[in-house]
Amino acid sequence: SPIFLRDLSPAGDVADEWKIRPQFSDDNGKATATIIPDCEVDFYGSGEVTGPLRRNGTKIDLWNFDNLEYERDNGSHLYQSHPWVMGVRPDGSAFGIIADNTWKSSLDLSGDIIRFESEGPAFRIIVIEKENPQALMASLADLTGHIEMPPLWALGYQQSRWSYSPDTRVKEIADSLRHHRIPSDVIWMDIDYMDNFKIFTFDTERFPNPARLNDYLHERGFRAVYMIDPGVKVEKGYFVDDEGTAADYWVKDKVGKAYEGSVWPGLCHFPDFTRPEVRDWWSGLYSGVMTQGIDGVWNDMNEPAIFDVPSATMPESNLHAGGGGYQPGSHLRYHNIYGYNMVKASREGLLKANPDRRPFILTRSNFLGGHRYAATWTGDNGSSRELMDMSIPMTLTLGLSGQPFNGPDIGGFNRDANPELLAEWTALGVYFPFVRNHAIKQCVAQEPWAFGPETLDICRTAINRRYRLLPYIYTLFRESSANGMPVMRPLFFADVRDLSLRREQKAFLLGADLMVIPRKAEDTARPKGDWRRLALENEDDGHQALLYQRPGSIIPLAELFQNTEEYNTDILTLLVNPDENGHASGVIYEDAGDGFGYKDGEFAEYLAEARLDGDILSVTLTRTDGNMKAPGKRLRIGYVEDGRTTYSPLNESDTVSMTVR
Ligand code: MIG
């Protein structure tokens, strides 16, 4: 069905039959838009926020902010802004509201109405009306863009800390991951690899030979991601500062002088990313460092964060020159898209440096629509159960705001983790779209082995499960790139008319077919129907999250691999939970895992269909799309009963059968 897009510019007419009536006012140069729903609705979305999944009653400042230690109460604004709200009616129909406005604003959802209040002039409101929230997500993606397929390695387990330094420490971490047989794909380099925090440089003592370090990692099946911040140290003779100064690329203060603000390197200049020529220059800077074998980039501090000022950012009166689609304007207008335009340029940079590889960028700041350029994480959380619990609605809400590829620092960033917390957070975090353990400089070690063998075993089991589920998870990213569906979804997506699911924020869905219930939260709401508990190992260690499979679904599992370079799907286990008619089906998407061949048909899509006839369960795998050559698979059925899985032998043919009791 076509997108029902109403462009309700303030000057436009509001047709009588519209259920939703935005009202605009423009007092003292500050514009507001109020949207009164036509009935009682549940609100979702609204971006990167703490607090409940159901957003009714909340108020959010849309002003990207380096919130140093956010907790439930002071998290009303974080690093990103998404002027977007989803409303879901009792009958499951849904509407979405976009405020097409980058100015400093607030979003008030108290009183069961939607109210955007902006410090800028009147703005456009877009209303989308759809039959259900899933269709609404597809429309949001049609309007704000689709993610591209990430490289497969970015879906693996990732190990980070502020900072692994010097390079010998990085190698130790890589060796330990392999030694402990923790499947893993990525090691992260935080700010200390740089020479005095100067971006696009390496410290000559601690990281004397980054190319050799990256080779070392690559030889062991790891990828290397390095941090790049926006602040450019003010220093004559430093090539980035010299180039930017010579070309006059910096954000200006209110009298037109290059603004200087203090961050890690000391006083810094800030590229004016509203200017196309500055983005072009910035993207070119990556070519140099990428030749050292860097695989991905981490853009941090891009709200932009500034030290030693109460606002934690640059003055609102600073000036951006614009160009392309942007008018010249103040920081009050463009602050919220500073990070967005930075990562847009960074993505171009990675593509310029490596045209045949899928760019991977992680960003802290962003704006509605910026999911096209970068994945994200939820910034500086803390090592506590409360923050772990909060990470579920936070990630769900970002997904419902158009950013499917995100997750928290597993184990928590601020403060010390402990054995129980790390075990449980890892056991939960492996079902998030983005899976990275990261921690602040001052805290105790929190790698999976840091707390002894029991915690290590629990973490390893969880991460093993992540890797075995990769065929399913990769297919979810394909789905997300095709139709905007979040990878991690709220439980109410299982049944949009079941009002008992609308507030559930402990249990969640990974895709449509897998329900995840954190351990010790077993009293959650549950969708109706015969969802069956998956037993993936023989013994339950008592810590793994509980997994339930949707009736009527087939979930593919790979064999266990230690990293995605070794990964293949020549052997697949198809977990089957037949519905009441004995049917089940599932889709499996595969491609090279990197590069862009998939856009020219270099992929393979399969449909798995199961039928339970008496006590014979048969599954047939049919190639349905794509030109990629793929060897015939060896298949095994896993018949899922509640808490018990029975496996067939491996079979060479496209149809496998087994007798079930
Ligand atoms: O001022 O690079 O959120 O993940 O470890 C702190 C150091 C800057 C903030 C990021 C965090 C990162 C840290 N950064």
mmCIF file of C-alpha atoms and ligand atoms in Angstrom, residues 66 68 79 161-162 190-191 227 229 264 298 300-301 307 364 377 379-380 409 413 436 438-440, ligand 1:
data_model
loop_
_atom_site.group_PDB
_atom_site.id
_atom_site.type_symbol
_atom_site.label_atom_id
_atom_site.label_comp_id
_atom_site.label_asym_id
_atom_site.label_seq_id
_atom_site.Cartn_x
_atom_site.Cartn_y
_atom_site.Cartn_z
ATOM 1 C CA ASP A 66 27.327 14.175 26.339
ATOM 2 C CA LEU A 68 28.398 11.813 31.464
ATOM 3 C CA TYR A 79 23.672 11.920 22.491
ATOM 4 C CA ARG A 161 38.067 -0.901 26.673
ATOM 5 C CA TRP A 162 39.341 2.601 27.200
ATOM 6 C CA ASP A 190 40.096 3.894 21.988
ATOM 7 C CA ILE A 191 41.772 7.348 22.048
ATOM 8 C CA MET A 227 38.419 5.947 17.210
ATOM 9 C CA ASP A 229 36.836 12.319 17.178
ATOM 10 C CA TRP A 264 41.104 15.633 24.745
ATOM 11 C CA TRP A 298 34.456 4.786 15.864
ATOM 12 C CA ASP A 300 32.930 9.621 19.424
ATOM 13 C CA MET A 301 32.422 13.048 21.083
ATOM 14 C CA PHE A 307 35.121 20.220 28.117
ATOM 15 C CA ARG A 364 27.801 8.293 19.541
ATOM 16 C CA TRP A 377 25.794 2.469 20.995
ATOM 17 C CA GLY A 379 27.064 5.836 25.342
ATOM 18 C CA ASP A 380 28.313 5.974 28.886
ATOM 19 C CA ASP A 409 28.333 -1.260 26.494
ATOM 20 C CA PHE A 413 30.945 1.648 31.154
ATOM 21 C CA ARG A 436 30.405 -5.086 22.392
ATOM 22 C CA HIS A 438 33.438 -1.836 26.724
ATOM 23 C CA ALA A 439 34.475 -0.050 29.912
ATOM 24 C CA ILE A 440 35.886 3.204 31.262
HETATM 25 O O1 MIG B 1 35.492 11.818 27.231
HETATM 26 O O2 MIG B 1 37.372 7.875 24.289
HETATM 27 O O3 MIG B 1 31.490 7.379 25.268
HETATM 28 O O4 MIG B 1 33.026 5.047 25.064
HETATM 29 O O5 MIG B 1 35.695 5.180 25.948
HETATM 30 C C1 MIG B 1 35.250 10.446 27.083
HETATM 31 C C2 MIG B 1 37.118 7.697 25.631
HETATM 32 C C3 MIG B 1 35.453 10.056 25.655
HETATM 33 C C4 MIG B 1 33.470 8.668 25.589
HETATM 34 C C5 MIG B 1 32.875 7.416 25.019
HETATM 35 C C6 MIG B 1 33.572 6.221 25.606
HETATM 36 C C7 MIG B 1 35.045 6.282 25.340
HETATM 37 C C8 MIG B 1 35.615 7.591 25.900
HETATM 38 N N1 MIG B 1 34.895 8.735 25.341
#
